[in-house]
């Protein structure tokens, strides 16, 4: 084998090793709360931290309480005040606990189901259209059903509904396999897409409308002021150049402006007399 051939084989081997290492690193990497999907970006770090959502089911003579504790960005920390058997393993991302409550008896934990574990290597995304948002699905481990059949693979699904002004978390459903949670939050609003208008709040739109109205009134008075300046300036120039006027005689239509105060006084007097209540009549007699 020639030196050149061996050199090429060495380069190909190195490239294969690098690609295999990169693929393994990507597969073993943990879930990032910065998501890019379908041309949009989502920042889930806004909602990082432990979240709790519950639902209550009446099962007479007792009540079943389903509690889901999850953290999208980090693994859950063990609760020091709870027995290890009554909580999910350390590092679990989403944990479902079923508690049976009966009057006169202590609460009894009947099931602890890890819905998603950390590190997360199987995460799927889908875009929500109406209402807009992002759906995130985490594949978890298996859990045996109550009837003793084959273990069922668990899935934790979160529908992040785009709502900049709300932080509402709702337990949607759980059928023994798929857990669904609906979350109205600003983290469900994608950004950075091509041709996507910037996000605005209703209050910002109202402020813009008020500013536009105020600007329109300001422009009107500005134009009126400039028109008056032009009128008096051109009129004074015309009187000066044509009649050689000076002083108050430079004012265009001076007689009209001299009568304006009296005209305004008459208008105000007429309005006041129209608004002022009439005096009561004197029993039909007219003063002579």
Coordinates of C-alpha atoms in Angstrom, one line a residue:
X1 CA 0.0 0.0 0.0
X2 CA 1.4 3.4 -1.0
X3 CA 2.0 6.2 1.4
X4 CA -0.7 8.3 -0.2
X5 CA -3.3 5.5 0.1
X6 CA -2.5 5.0 3.8
X7 CA -2.8 8.7 4.3
X8 CA -6.3 8.8 2.8
X9 CA -7.3 5.8 4.8
X10 CA -6.2 7.5 8.0
X11 CA -8.2 10.6 7.1
X12 CA -11.3 8.6 6.4
X13 CA -10.9 6.7 9.7
X14 CA -10.5 10.0 11.6
X15 CA -13.6 11.4 10.0
X16 CA -15.6 8.3 10.9
X17 CA -14.5 8.5 14.5
X18 CA -15.3 12.2 14.8
X19 CA -18.8 11.7 13.3
X20 CA -19.5 8.7 15.6
X21 CA -18.3 10.7 18.6
X22 CA -20.5 13.7 17.6
X23 CA -23.5 11.5 17.2
X24 CA -23.0 9.8 20.5
X25 CA -22.5 13.1 22.2
X26 CA -25.8 14.4 20.7
X27 CA -27.6 11.2 21.8
X28 CA -26.3 11.3 25.3
X29 CA -26.8 15.0 25.7
X30 CA -29.4 16.3 28.0
X31 CA -32.5 18.2 26.9
X32 CA -31.9 21.9 26.3
X33 CA -34.6 24.4 27.2
X34 CA -33.7 26.4 24.1
X35 CA -35.8 24.9 21.4
X36 CA -35.6 25.6 17.6
X37 CA -38.4 24.0 15.6
X38 CA -40.0 24.7 12.2
X39 CA -38.1 28.1 11.8
X40 CA -39.1 29.4 15.3
X41 CA -37.2 29.5 18.6
X42 CA -38.7 28.9 22.0
X43 CA -37.1 29.9 25.3
X44 CA -38.3 27.4 27.9
X45 CA -35.9 28.8 30.6
X46 CA -38.7 31.2 31.4
X47 CA -40.6 28.4 33.0
X48 CA -37.8 26.4 34.5
X49 CA -38.1 25.1 38.1
X50 CA -40.3 22.6 39.8
X51 CA -44.0 22.7 38.9
X52 CA -46.9 20.9 40.5
X53 CA -50.3 20.2 39.0
X54 CA -53.1 18.0 40.5
X55 CA -56.5 16.5 39.7
X56 CA -59.0 14.9 42.1
X57 CA -61.1 11.8 41.2
X58 CA -64.0 10.7 43.4
X59 CA -63.8 6.9 44.0
X60 CA -66.3 6.3 46.8
X61 CA -65.8 5.7 49.6
X62 CA -62.4 7.3 49.0
X63 CA -60.8 10.0 46.9
X64 CA -57.9 9.6 44.5
X65 CA -55.5 12.5 44.1
X66 CA -53.1 12.5 41.1
X67 CA -50.2 14.8 41.6
X68 CA -47.7 15.5 38.8
X69 CA -44.4 17.2 39.8
X70 CA -42.1 18.1 36.9
X71 CA -39.2 20.3 35.8
X72 CA -38.6 20.8 32.1
X73 CA -35.0 22.0 32.4
X74 CA -33.6 20.0 35.3
X75 CA -34.0 16.7 37.1
X76 CA -36.2 16.7 40.3
X77 CA -34.5 16.7 43.6
X78 CA -35.5 14.1 46.2
X79 CA -37.9 15.3 48.9
X80 CA -36.2 14.8 52.2
X81 CA -39.4 14.5 54.2
X82 CA -40.8 11.6 52.0
X83 CA -39.8 8.0 52.1
X84 CA -37.6 7.0 49.2
X85 CA -40.2 4.3 48.1
X86 CA -42.9 7.0 48.0
X87 CA -41.2 9.2 45.4
X88 CA -39.5 8.9 42.0
X89 CA -35.8 8.3 41.7
X90 CA -33.4 11.2 41.8
X91 CA -33.0 12.9 38.4
X92 CA -36.6 12.2 37.3
X93 CA -38.0 15.0 35.1
X94 CA -41.7 14.3 35.6
X95 CA -43.2 12.1 38.4
X96 CA -46.9 11.1 38.9
X97 CA -48.0 10.2 42.4
X98 CA -51.4 8.6 43.1
X99 CA -52.6 9.2 46.7
X100 CA -55.7 7.5 48.1
X101 CA -57.5 9.6 50.7
X102 CA -60.3 8.3 52.9
X103 CA -62.1 10.0 55.8
X104 CA -60.8 8.8 59.1
X105 CA -57.6 7.3 57.7
X106 CA -54.2 8.5 56.8
X107 CA -53.4 9.3 53.1
X108 CA -51.9 6.3 51.3
X109 CA -49.6 6.5 48.3
X110 CA -50.7 3.7 45.9
X111 CA -48.5 4.4 42.9
X112 CA -45.4 6.4 42.0
X113 CA -44.8 6.6 38.2
X114 CA -41.7 8.1 36.6
X115 CA -43.1 9.7 33.5
X116 CA -39.8 11.1 32.1
X117 CA -36.2 10.6 33.3
X118 CA -33.0 12.6 33.0
X119 CA -31.0 12.7 30.8
X120 CA -33.7 13.0 28.1
X121 CA -32.6 11.4 24.9
X122 CA -36.0 11.1 23.1
X123 CA -37.8 14.4 22.9
X124 CA -40.3 15.2 20.1
X125 CA -41.8 18.5 19.1
X126 CA -44.9 19.6 17.2
X127 CA -46.3 23.0 16.5
X128 CA -49.8 23.9 17.7
X129 CA -51.8 26.0 15.3
X130 CA -55.0 26.9 17.1
X131 CA -54.3 28.2 19.6
X132 CA -50.7 28.8 18.7
X133 CA -48.0 27.1 20.7
X134 CA -45.5 24.2 21.0
X135 CA -46.1 20.6 22.1
X136 CA -43.2 18.8 23.8
X137 CA -43.3 15.1 24.3
X138 CA -40.8 13.3 26.6
X139 CA -40.4 9.5 26.4
X140 CA -40.1 7.8 29.8
X141 CA -39.5 4.4 31.1
X142 CA -42.1 1.6 31.4
X143 CA -44.4 1.0 34.3
X144 CA -46.4 -2.1 35.1
X145 CA -50.2 -1.8 34.9
X146 CA -52.5 -2.7 37.8
X147 CA -53.7 -5.9 36.1
X148 CA -50.2 -7.3 35.9
X149 CA -49.8 -7.3 32.1
X150 CA -46.7 -6.2 30.3
X151 CA -45.1 -2.9 31.4
X152 CA -46.5 0.2 29.6
X153 CA -44.0 2.8 28.2
X154 CA -44.8 6.2 29.7
X155 CA -44.9 9.5 27.9
X156 CA -45.1 13.0 29.4
X157 CA -46.6 15.6 27.0
X158 CA -46.8 19.4 27.6
X159 CA -48.8 21.7 25.4
X160 CA -47.3 25.2 25.8
X161 CA -50.0 27.6 24.7
X162 CA -48.8 31.0 23.6
X163 CA -50.3 33.5 26.1
X164 CA -48.0 36.4 27.2
X165 CA -50.4 37.5 30.0
X166 CA -51.2 34.1 31.7
X167 CA -49.4 31.4 33.6
X168 CA -52.1 28.7 33.9
X169 CA -51.2 25.1 34.4
X170 CA -53.8 22.4 33.9
X171 CA -53.9 18.6 34.3
X172 CA -55.5 17.5 31.1
X173 CA -55.5 13.7 31.1
X174 CA -53.7 10.5 31.9
X175 CA -54.7 7.1 30.5
X176 CA -52.1 4.9 32.0
X177 CA -49.7 5.6 29.1
X178 CA -49.8 9.3 28.0
X179 CA -49.8 12.1 30.5
X180 CA -51.0 15.5 29.1
X181 CA -50.5 18.9 30.7
X182 CA -51.7 22.2 29.2
X183 CA -49.7 25.3 30.1
X184 CA -50.6 28.8 29.1
X185 CA -47.4 30.8 29.2
X186 CA -45.3 33.2 27.2
X187 CA -42.7 30.4 26.7
X188 CA -45.1 28.9 24.1
X189 CA -44.7 32.0 21.9
X190 CA -42.1 31.4 19.2
X191 CA -39.9 34.1 17.9
X192 CA -37.2 34.7 15.3
X193 CA -39.2 33.3 12.4
X194 CA -39.0 34.7 8.9
X195 CA -41.6 37.4 8.3
X196 CA -43.0 37.0 11.8
X197 CA -44.2 40.3 13.2
X198 CA -42.8 41.3 16.6
X199 CA -44.9 40.4 19.6
X200 CA -47.0 43.2 21.0
X201 CA -49.3 43.4 24.0
X202 CA -52.7 44.9 23.9
X203 CA -51.6 47.7 26.2
X204 CA -48.8 48.6 23.8
X205 CA -51.3 48.8 20.9
X206 CA -53.5 51.1 23.0
X207 CA -50.6 53.3 23.8
X208 CA -49.7 53.5 20.1
X209 CA -53.2 54.4 19.2
X210 CA -53.3 57.2 21.8
X211 CA -50.0 58.5 20.6
X212 CA -51.2 58.6 17.0
X213 CA -54.3 60.5 18.0
X214 CA -52.3 62.9 20.0
X215 CA -49.9 63.4 17.1
X216 CA -52.8 64.1 14.7
X217 CA -54.2 66.9 17.0
X218 CA -50.7 68.4 17.4
X219 CA -50.2 68.5 13.6
X220 CA -53.6 70.2 13.2
X221 CA -52.8 73.0 15.6
X222 CA -49.3 73.3 14.1
X223 CA -50.6 73.8 10.6
X224 CA -53.3 76.2 11.9
X225 CA -50.5 78.3 13.6
X226 CA -48.4 78.3 10.5
X227 CA -51.4 79.3 8.4
X228 CA -52.1 82.3 10.6
X229 CA -48.5 83.4 10.5
X230 CA -48.5 83.2 6.7
X231 CA -51.8 85.1 6.5
X232 CA -50.7 88.0 8.7
X233 CA -47.2 88.0 7.1
X234 CA -48.4 88.1 3.5
X235 CA -51.2 90.5 4.4
X236 CA -48.9 92.9 6.1
X237 CA -46.4 92.8 3.2
X238 CA -49.3 93.4 0.7
X239 CA -50.6 96.5 2.7
X240 CA -47.1 97.9 3.0
X241 CA -46.1 97.4 -0.6
X242 CA -49.5 98.5 -2.1
X243 CA -50.6 101.3 0.3
X244 CA -47.4 102.1 2.1
X245 CA -49.2 101.3 5.4
X246 CA -47.4 101.2 8.8
X247 CA -48.2 100.3 12.4
X248 CA -51.6 98.8 13.0
X249 CA -52.6 99.6 9.4
X250 CA -50.3 96.6 8.3
X251 CA -52.8 94.1 9.8
X252 CA -54.8 92.6 6.9
X253 CA -58.6 93.1 7.2
X254 CA -58.1 95.3 10.3
X255 CA -61.7 96.2 10.6
X256 CA -62.8 92.6 10.7
X257 CA -60.3 91.7 13.5
X258 CA -61.4 94.9 15.4
X259 CA -64.9 93.5 15.4
X260 CA -64.0 90.0 16.5
X261 CA -64.1 90.7 20.3
X262 CA -67.6 92.2 20.0
X263 CA -68.7 89.2 17.9
X264 CA -67.5 86.8 20.5
X265 CA -69.2 88.7 23.2
X266 CA -72.5 88.6 21.4
X267 CA -72.1 84.8 20.8
X268 CA -71.4 84.2 24.5
X269 CA -74.3 86.4 25.6
X270 CA -76.7 84.6 23.3
X271 CA -75.5 81.1 24.5
X272 CA -75.9 82.2 28.2
X273 CA -79.4 83.5 27.6
X274 CA -80.4 80.3 25.9
X275 CA -79.0 78.1 28.7
X276 CA -80.3 80.4 31.6
X277 CA -83.8 79.1 32.8
X278 CA -86.7 81.4 32.1
X279 CA -88.3 83.2 35.1
X280 CA -91.7 81.9 36.2
X281 CA -94.8 83.6 34.8
X282 CA -96.9 85.8 37.0
X283 CA -100.3 84.1 36.7
X284 CA -101.0 85.2 33.2
X285 CA -100.6 89.0 33.9
X286 CA -98.2 90.9 31.7
X287 CA -96.5 93.9 33.1
X288 CA -97.3 97.2 31.3

